[in-house]
Amino acid sequence: MQAVDVLVVGAGLAGLRTARSLARRELKVLVVDRRRSLSAGIRTTGIFVRRTLDDFDLPDQLLGPGIRDVLLYPPSRRAPIRLTSDRDEYRVADMAAVYEHARRAAESAGARVLLGVRYVGASRGLVRFADADPVTARFIVGADGARSRVARDLGLDVNRRSLLGAEIVHPIAPGTATPAFHCVLDPRVAPGYLGWVIDDGRHAHVGVAGYPAAMRTGIRHLLDAFAADAPGRAAPTGPVERRGGPIPVGGVLRRLACPAGLLVGDAAGAVSPLTAGGLDPCLRMSEWAAAVAAGYLRTGDQSVLSRYDGDALRARFRGRLLLRRVFAGIRSPAAAEAVVTLLRSRAGRALAARVLFGDGSFPDVSSRLADPAIDHLGGSREPGVR
């Protein structure tokens, strides 16, 4: 029976980044994912914000053009609010290529990645799969999404509040328009969130997300209705792909680690409660998780695990959690129109710009890595991270 130091369940960006960091610390790491291809089952639009692009070594050729303009539309779609930054604020990535790049980086560091292997369960270090022989693992990293099976098996916290998102992605003719991020506040198609249109220079992404209980006609119907006249959408020049999945918006979970393992990415609730952005949090928390796991495995000191504390991060999100509750309460077109009217004011535009263009999307965890309880146990900081 194969034995590993760390089993990572889930080959998304959080899982592969954590695996790479752990392997660089000379641990034996195995990554499994039930998907047979990393281009299948993609559940993210792939929008990277400026702060992430500044701090992480993402390959430029995998990213679309910079986006500086955001247009906020009321339900009527009339007279959108245009917010313009003096810097590139967003770039949309080819996520299939990003995952493949992350896989190669993890394997180059020494991790082993197995696709088409479905995690079934774990008990006392023995991990079972549906499509492969079991392994023994000293530690398990749950990077298996918002509905994490690993979290339940380890007795850790699980996500209770989620949006359901869906989008269509299709190729477009290059150079048809200046890249912009179109956001539509309309509870009829996206209750509790937004409809959006954005492109990466080659593909258009048109999507909606909201609370499932309020989507009485089903998310596929709502998406098709929105896409029929979505502002800023370019005509398809090729086949249409559909994506979708849950988006946790309850904030970082409180209990993230135990002696048997820990959680990263969506499994940890590492998503901004207000904007529902999860790519920046997953990268930042992956580095922190790897340092904590390595420190614990090298010493057996459970106090190291206590540094991976969800409560400390939740305290930084009080304002966003409050705004999430306000957002969730916008359930009529009239209310949405009133909110957009408020955002037209000078104070409203400043608030919107702070949310959309601000640097505080997710707390920086580098200060936690500098703590002696972790840093000298977990090895040096991840290259490419400032």
Short mmCIF file of C-alpha atoms in Angstrom, two decimals:
data_model
loop_
_atom_site.label_atom_id
_atom_site.label_comp_id
_atom_site.label_asym_id
_atom_site.label_seq_id
_atom_site.Cartn_x
_atom_site.Cartn_y
_atom_site.Cartn_z
CA MET A 1 0.00 0.00 0.00
CA GLN A 2 1.34 3.41 -0.98
CA ALA A 3 2.12 5.76 1.91
CA VAL A 4 2.32 9.56 1.58
CA ASP A 5 2.90 12.42 3.92
CA VAL A 6 0.04 14.52 2.52
CA LEU A 7 -2.94 13.62 0.37
CA VAL A 8 -4.54 16.61 -1.37
CA VAL A 9 -8.12 15.96 -2.50
CA GLY A 10 -8.97 18.27 -5.38
CA ALA A 11 -6.79 19.50 -8.26
CA GLY A 12 -8.16 23.01 -8.48
CA LEU A 13 -5.99 26.07 -8.01
CA ALA A 14 -6.04 25.83 -4.19
CA GLY A 15 -5.18 22.13 -4.14
CA LEU A 16 -2.40 22.31 -6.72
CA ARG A 17 -0.86 25.42 -5.18
CA THR A 18 -0.86 23.83 -1.72
CA ALA A 19 0.61 20.62 -3.14
CA ARG A 20 3.44 22.53 -4.80
CA SER A 21 4.27 24.39 -1.60
CA LEU A 22 4.27 21.16 0.43
CA ALA A 23 6.40 19.28 -2.09
CA ARG A 24 8.95 22.11 -2.05
CA ARG A 25 9.22 21.48 1.66
CA GLU A 26 10.38 17.92 0.85
CA LEU A 27 7.16 16.18 1.81
CA LYS A 28 5.75 13.26 -0.18
CA VAL A 29 2.53 14.63 -1.69
CA LEU A 30 -0.22 12.97 -3.71
CA VAL A 31 -3.03 14.94 -5.38
CA VAL A 32 -6.21 13.20 -6.56
CA ASP A 33 -9.18 14.54 -8.49
CA ARG A 34 -12.23 12.73 -9.81
CA ARG A 35 -12.08 14.67 -13.10
CA ARG A 36 -10.25 12.91 -15.92
CA SER A 37 -9.22 16.25 -17.41
CA LEU A 38 -8.52 19.59 -15.74
CA SER A 39 -10.43 21.31 -18.54
CA ALA A 40 -13.63 19.52 -17.47
CA GLY A 41 -15.97 20.75 -14.74
CA ILE A 42 -14.53 24.27 -14.48
CA ARG A 43 -16.64 26.25 -12.01
CA THR A 44 -15.08 29.69 -12.08
CA THR A 45 -15.17 32.57 -14.52
CA GLY A 46 -11.46 33.05 -13.92
CA ILE A 47 -11.46 36.74 -12.99
CA PHE A 48 -8.18 37.73 -11.34
CA VAL A 49 -8.07 41.07 -9.51
CA ARG A 50 -5.17 43.51 -9.57
CA ARG A 51 -3.95 42.60 -6.11
CA THR A 52 -3.58 38.95 -7.11
CA LEU A 53 -1.85 39.86 -10.36
CA ASP A 54 0.60 42.07 -8.44
CA ASP A 55 1.45 39.46 -5.81
CA PHE A 56 1.50 36.13 -7.65
CA ASP A 57 3.49 34.76 -10.58
CA LEU A 58 0.66 34.03 -13.03
CA PRO A 59 1.80 33.49 -16.64
CA ASP A 60 0.92 36.56 -18.67
CA GLN A 61 0.13 34.54 -21.79
CA LEU A 62 -2.73 32.79 -19.97
CA LEU A 63 -4.47 36.07 -19.13
CA GLY A 64 -6.73 38.26 -21.23
CA PRO A 65 -6.37 42.03 -21.65
CA GLY A 66 -6.55 44.35 -18.68
CA ILE A 67 -9.98 45.70 -17.75
CA ARG A 68 -10.39 49.15 -16.21
CA ASP A 69 -14.11 49.87 -16.72
CA VAL A 70 -17.01 48.49 -14.69
CA LEU A 71 -20.60 49.28 -15.68
CA LEU A 72 -23.32 48.80 -13.05
CA TYR A 73 -26.82 48.38 -14.49
CA PRO A 74 -30.21 48.60 -12.76
CA PRO A 75 -32.93 46.07 -13.70
CA SER A 76 -34.12 48.40 -16.46
CA ARG A 77 -30.61 48.19 -18.04
CA ARG A 78 -30.85 51.95 -18.64
CA ALA A 79 -28.20 54.54 -17.79
CA PRO A 80 -25.53 52.30 -16.22
CA ILE A 81 -23.03 53.75 -13.75
CA ARG A 82 -19.56 53.66 -15.28
CA LEU A 83 -16.61 53.37 -12.90
CA THR A 84 -13.15 53.72 -14.43
CA SER A 85 -9.83 52.99 -12.76
CA ASP A 86 -6.49 54.45 -13.82
CA ARG A 87 -5.00 50.94 -13.60
CA ASP A 88 -5.86 47.51 -14.98
CA GLU A 89 -8.16 46.08 -12.30
CA TYR A 90 -9.19 42.72 -13.77
CA ARG A 91 -7.91 40.11 -16.20
CA VAL A 92 -9.79 36.97 -17.18
CA ALA A 93 -7.73 33.80 -17.37
CA ASP A 94 -7.95 30.71 -19.53
CA MET A 95 -8.64 28.54 -16.48
CA ALA A 96 -8.03 25.20 -18.20
CA ALA A 97 -4.54 26.42 -19.09
CA VAL A 98 -4.04 27.90 -15.61
CA TYR A 99 -4.91 24.56 -14.00
CA GLU A 100 -2.56 22.72 -16.35
CA HIS A 101 0.22 25.20 -15.54
CA ALA A 102 -0.41 24.69 -11.82
CA ARG A 103 -0.34 20.92 -12.31
CA ARG A 104 3.04 21.05 -14.05
CA ALA A 105 4.39 23.30 -11.30
CA ALA A 106 3.21 20.88 -8.59
CA GLU A 107 4.71 17.90 -10.41
CA SER A 108 7.99 19.75 -11.01
CA ALA A 109 8.19 20.37 -7.27
CA GLY A 110 7.81 16.62 -6.66
CA ALA A 111 4.08 16.13 -6.06
CA ARG A 112 2.25 13.31 -7.85
CA VAL A 113 -1.09 14.20 -9.50
CA LEU A 114 -3.65 11.51 -10.36
CA LEU A 115 -6.79 12.35 -12.30
CA GLY A 116 -9.88 10.17 -12.65
CA VAL A 117 -9.59 9.07 -9.00
CA ARG A 118 -12.61 9.72 -6.78
CA TYR A 119 -12.11 10.15 -3.03
CA VAL A 120 -14.52 7.97 -1.03
CA GLY A 121 -13.50 8.48 2.58
CA ALA A 122 -10.78 8.40 5.21
CA SER A 123 -10.41 6.86 8.66
CA ARG A 124 -7.35 6.63 10.89
CA GLY A 125 -5.02 7.57 8.07
CA LEU A 126 -6.40 5.06 5.58
CA VAL A 127 -7.87 6.76 2.50
CA ARG A 128 -10.20 4.93 0.13
CA PHE A 129 -10.93 5.70 -3.51
CA ALA A 130 -13.56 4.46 -5.92
CA ASP A 131 -11.16 3.97 -8.82
CA ALA A 132 -7.77 3.17 -7.28
CA ASP A 133 -6.07 1.28 -4.47
CA PRO A 134 -6.22 2.86 -1.01
CA VAL A 135 -3.30 4.82 0.43
CA THR A 136 -2.16 5.75 3.90
CA ALA A 137 -1.66 9.46 4.55
CA ARG A 138 -0.30 11.27 7.58
CA PHE A 139 -2.35 14.35 6.70
CA ILE A 140 -5.19 15.22 4.32
CA VAL A 141 -5.81 18.58 2.63
CA GLY A 142 -9.43 19.11 1.61
CA ALA A 143 -9.45 21.17 -1.58
CA ASP A 144 -12.58 19.49 -2.87
CA GLY A 145 -14.90 22.46 -3.24
CA ALA A 146 -17.80 24.13 -1.48
CA ARG A 147 -19.50 20.83 -0.62
CA SER A 148 -16.36 19.25 0.77
CA ARG A 149 -16.55 15.56 1.62
CA VAL A 150 -13.16 15.80 3.33
CA ALA A 151 -14.49 18.45 5.73
CA ARG A 152 -17.26 16.11 6.86
CA ASP A 153 -14.93 13.14 7.22
CA LEU A 154 -12.47 15.15 9.34
CA GLY A 155 -15.19 16.67 11.50
CA LEU A 156 -14.33 20.21 10.40
CA ASP A 157 -16.77 23.01 9.61
CA VAL A 158 -18.75 22.90 6.37
CA ASN A 159 -20.23 25.68 4.24
CA ARG A 160 -23.86 26.48 5.09
CA ARG A 161 -24.50 29.58 2.97
CA SER A 162 -23.96 29.41 -0.76
CA LEU A 163 -25.03 31.03 -3.98
CA LEU A 164 -25.58 28.98 -7.10
CA GLY A 165 -23.83 30.29 -10.18
CA ALA A 166 -23.94 29.40 -13.87
CA GLU A 167 -22.47 30.89 -17.01
CA ILE A 168 -22.06 30.32 -20.69
CA VAL A 169 -18.67 30.75 -22.34
CA HIS A 170 -18.15 31.11 -26.07
CA PRO A 171 -15.54 32.44 -28.50
CA ILE A 172 -15.89 35.95 -29.90
CA ALA A 173 -14.29 37.86 -32.71
CA PRO A 174 -11.16 39.61 -31.37
CA GLY A 175 -11.11 43.37 -31.07
CA THR A 176 -14.89 43.80 -31.27
CA ALA A 177 -15.04 46.13 -28.24
CA THR A 178 -12.99 47.64 -25.44
CA PRO A 179 -12.90 45.09 -22.59
CA ALA A 180 -15.27 46.00 -19.76
CA PHE A 181 -16.96 44.29 -16.82
CA HIS A 182 -20.76 44.58 -17.11
CA CYS A 183 -22.68 43.92 -13.87
CA VAL A 184 -26.49 43.85 -13.74
CA LEU A 185 -28.30 44.13 -10.41
CA ASP A 186 -31.60 42.40 -11.15
CA PRO A 187 -33.18 40.05 -8.57
CA ARG A 188 -35.45 38.59 -11.24
CA VAL A 189 -32.48 36.78 -12.81
CA ALA A 190 -29.85 36.91 -10.04
CA PRO A 191 -31.53 37.06 -6.59
CA GLY A 192 -28.95 38.12 -4.02
CA TYR A 193 -26.15 38.66 -6.50
CA LEU A 194 -25.51 39.84 -10.08
CA GLY A 195 -25.68 39.00 -13.71
CA TRP A 196 -22.36 39.62 -15.49
CA VAL A 197 -20.71 39.86 -18.88
CA ILE A 198 -16.93 39.93 -19.25
CA ASP A 199 -14.46 38.69 -21.84
CA ASP A 200 -10.84 37.59 -21.95
CA GLY A 201 -10.17 38.90 -25.44
CA ARG A 202 -11.05 35.56 -27.02
CA HIS A 203 -14.07 34.29 -25.09
CA ALA A 204 -17.15 35.96 -23.60
CA HIS A 205 -18.38 34.92 -20.16
CA VAL A 206 -22.08 35.55 -19.49
CA GLY A 207 -23.40 34.44 -16.13
CA VAL A 208 -25.82 34.77 -13.25
CA ALA A 209 -25.69 33.72 -9.62
CA GLY A 210 -28.09 33.91 -6.71
CA TYR A 211 -29.74 32.09 -3.85
CA PRO A 212 -31.11 28.77 -5.14
CA ALA A 213 -34.35 28.98 -3.12
CA ALA A 214 -35.25 32.21 -4.90
CA MET A 215 -34.60 30.83 -8.39
CA ARG A 216 -38.07 29.43 -8.87
CA THR A 217 -37.75 28.78 -12.61
CA GLY A 218 -34.28 27.23 -12.31
CA ILE A 219 -30.87 28.71 -12.94
CA ARG A 220 -30.57 27.43 -16.51
CA HIS A 221 -33.77 29.23 -17.52
CA LEU A 222 -32.65 32.42 -15.76
CA LEU A 223 -29.26 32.31 -17.43
CA ASP A 224 -30.77 31.85 -20.88
CA ALA A 225 -33.21 34.71 -20.28
CA PHE A 226 -30.40 37.01 -19.13
CA ALA A 227 -28.07 36.03 -21.98
CA ALA A 228 -30.74 36.86 -24.58
CA ASP A 229 -30.23 40.60 -24.04
CA ALA A 230 -27.24 40.85 -21.70
CA PRO A 231 -25.49 44.22 -22.07
CA GLY A 232 -22.01 44.10 -23.54
CA ARG A 233 -22.31 40.57 -24.88
CA ALA A 234 -20.57 39.94 -28.21
CA ALA A 235 -22.02 37.47 -30.70
CA PRO A 236 -20.72 33.89 -30.46
CA THR A 237 -18.34 32.76 -33.18
CA GLY A 238 -18.18 29.14 -32.05
CA PRO A 239 -19.59 26.51 -29.69
CA VAL A 240 -21.07 27.47 -26.33
CA GLU A 241 -19.82 25.87 -23.10
CA ARG A 242 -21.82 25.82 -19.90
CA ARG A 243 -20.33 26.04 -16.40
CA GLY A 244 -21.82 26.17 -12.94
CA GLY A 245 -21.65 25.28 -9.29
CA PRO A 246 -22.08 26.48 -5.69
CA ILE A 247 -20.29 29.59 -4.40
CA PRO A 248 -19.83 29.75 -0.59
CA VAL A 249 -20.55 33.25 0.75
CA GLY A 250 -20.73 32.65 4.49
CA GLY A 251 -17.13 33.73 5.05
CA VAL A 252 -14.08 31.74 6.07
CA LEU A 253 -15.10 28.79 8.23
CA ARG A 254 -14.09 28.82 11.87
CA ARG A 255 -12.70 25.30 12.36
CA LEU A 256 -10.33 24.70 9.47
CA ALA A 257 -7.79 22.22 10.84
CA CYS A 258 -7.39 19.19 13.06
CA PRO A 259 -4.56 16.64 13.56
CA ALA A 260 -5.85 14.64 10.58
CA GLY A 261 -5.95 17.47 8.05
CA LEU A 262 -7.11 20.94 7.02
CA LEU A 263 -9.18 22.76 4.40
CA VAL A 264 -8.26 25.22 1.63
CA GLY A 265 -10.06 27.13 -1.10
CA ASP A 266 -13.84 26.88 -1.41
CA ALA A 267 -13.83 23.99 1.08
CA ALA A 268 -12.56 26.48 3.69
CA GLY A 269 -15.11 29.12 2.69
CA ALA A 270 -12.22 31.23 1.39
CA VAL A 271 -14.42 33.41 -0.78
CA SER A 272 -15.24 37.10 -0.36
CA PRO A 273 -18.75 37.17 1.17
CA LEU A 274 -19.69 40.27 -0.80
CA THR A 275 -18.13 39.91 -4.25
CA ALA A 276 -18.00 36.06 -4.24
CA GLY A 277 -14.42 36.21 -5.55
CA GLY A 278 -12.39 33.16 -4.57
CA LEU A 279 -9.20 33.09 -6.65
CA ASP A 280 -7.24 35.61 -4.57
CA PRO A 281 -8.22 33.98 -1.23
CA CYS A 282 -7.36 30.48 -2.43
CA LEU A 283 -3.84 31.50 -3.44
CA ARG A 284 -3.16 33.38 -0.21
CA MET A 285 -4.55 30.68 2.06
CA SER A 286 -2.77 27.87 0.19
CA GLU A 287 0.63 29.25 1.14
CA TRP A 288 -0.44 29.63 4.77
CA ALA A 289 -1.96 26.13 4.85
CA ALA A 290 1.21 24.55 3.46
CA ALA A 291 3.39 26.25 6.07
CA VAL A 292 1.09 25.15 8.90
CA ALA A 293 0.80 21.56 7.65
CA ALA A 294 4.55 21.23 7.16
CA GLY A 295 5.29 22.65 10.60
CA TYR A 296 2.84 20.26 12.24
CA LEU A 297 4.10 17.18 10.37
CA ARG A 298 7.71 17.89 11.25
CA THR A 299 7.10 18.39 14.97
CA GLY A 300 3.80 16.75 15.88
CA ASP A 301 3.03 19.95 17.82
CA GLN A 302 -0.73 20.51 17.56
CA SER A 303 -0.38 24.11 18.68
CA VAL A 304 0.99 24.85 15.21
CA LEU A 305 -2.42 23.91 13.77
CA SER A 306 -4.10 26.51 15.96
CA ARG A 307 -2.41 29.21 13.88
CA TYR A 308 -4.63 28.23 10.94
CA ASP A 309 -7.51 30.06 12.54
CA GLY A 310 -10.68 30.90 10.65
CA ASP A 311 -11.99 33.11 13.45
CA ALA A 312 -9.07 35.50 13.00
CA LEU A 313 -9.94 35.94 9.33
CA ARG A 314 -13.69 36.22 9.92
CA ALA A 315 -13.07 39.24 12.10
CA ARG A 316 -11.69 41.04 9.02
CA PHE A 317 -14.89 40.38 7.10
CA ARG A 318 -17.52 41.86 9.41
CA GLY A 319 -18.30 44.71 7.04
CA ARG A 320 -18.52 42.45 4.00
CA LEU A 321 -20.70 39.95 5.84
CA LEU A 322 -23.05 42.79 6.77
CA LEU A 323 -23.18 44.01 3.15
CA ARG A 324 -23.82 40.42 2.04
CA ARG A 325 -26.95 40.40 4.21
CA VAL A 326 -28.02 43.72 2.68
CA PHE A 327 -27.39 42.36 -0.80
CA ALA A 328 -29.41 39.25 -0.01
CA GLY A 329 -32.36 41.43 0.99
CA ILE A 330 -32.69 43.06 -2.45
CA ARG A 331 -35.53 40.92 -3.78
CA SER A 332 -37.56 43.27 -6.03
CA PRO A 333 -36.70 45.29 -9.16
CA ALA A 334 -37.88 48.45 -7.41
CA ALA A 335 -35.45 47.86 -4.54
CA ALA A 336 -32.62 47.20 -6.98
CA GLU A 337 -33.41 50.40 -8.89
CA ALA A 338 -33.32 52.31 -5.59
CA VAL A 339 -29.93 50.84 -4.71
CA VAL A 340 -28.46 51.83 -8.07
CA THR A 341 -29.90 55.33 -7.61
CA LEU A 342 -28.07 55.59 -4.27
CA LEU A 343 -24.85 54.43 -5.94
CA ARG A 344 -25.10 57.30 -8.40
CA SER A 345 -24.36 59.76 -5.60
CA ARG A 346 -20.79 60.81 -4.87
CA ALA A 347 -20.68 58.71 -1.69
CA GLY A 348 -22.29 55.77 -3.47
CA ARG A 349 -19.77 55.84 -6.31
CA ALA A 350 -16.93 56.01 -3.79
CA LEU A 351 -18.30 52.96 -1.97
CA ALA A 352 -18.73 51.03 -5.22
CA ALA A 353 -15.21 51.94 -6.35
CA ARG A 354 -13.80 50.84 -3.02
CA VAL A 355 -15.49 47.44 -3.29
CA LEU A 356 -14.60 46.91 -6.95
CA PHE A 357 -11.13 48.49 -7.08
CA GLY A 358 -9.92 48.33 -3.48
CA ASP A 359 -6.86 46.46 -2.22
CA GLY A 360 -8.57 44.88 0.78
CA SER A 361 -10.32 41.97 -0.91
CA PHE A 362 -8.70 39.37 1.36
CA PRO A 363 -6.34 39.72 4.33
CA ASP A 364 -2.66 39.16 3.64
CA VAL A 365 -1.46 36.08 5.49
CA SER A 366 2.29 36.81 5.22
CA SER A 367 2.34 38.21 8.77
CA ARG A 368 1.11 34.86 10.06
CA LEU A 369 3.88 33.04 8.20
CA ALA A 370 6.44 35.28 9.89
CA ASP A 371 5.40 33.91 13.27
CA PRO A 372 8.23 31.79 14.75
CA ALA A 373 5.77 28.97 15.51
CA ILE A 374 5.32 28.44 11.77
CA ASP A 375 8.09 30.04 9.79
CA HIS A 376 11.10 28.08 11.02
CA LEU A 377 9.11 24.84 10.84
CA GLY A 378 7.46 25.33 7.47
CA GLY A 379 10.46 26.46 5.42
CA SER A 380 10.96 29.54 3.33
CA ARG A 381 8.15 31.56 1.80
CA GLU A 382 6.75 30.63 -1.56
CA PRO A 383 8.78 32.06 -4.49
CA GLY A 384 6.84 34.56 -6.53
CA VAL A 385 4.77 35.82 -3.60
CA ARG A 386 5.53 39.27 -2.20
#
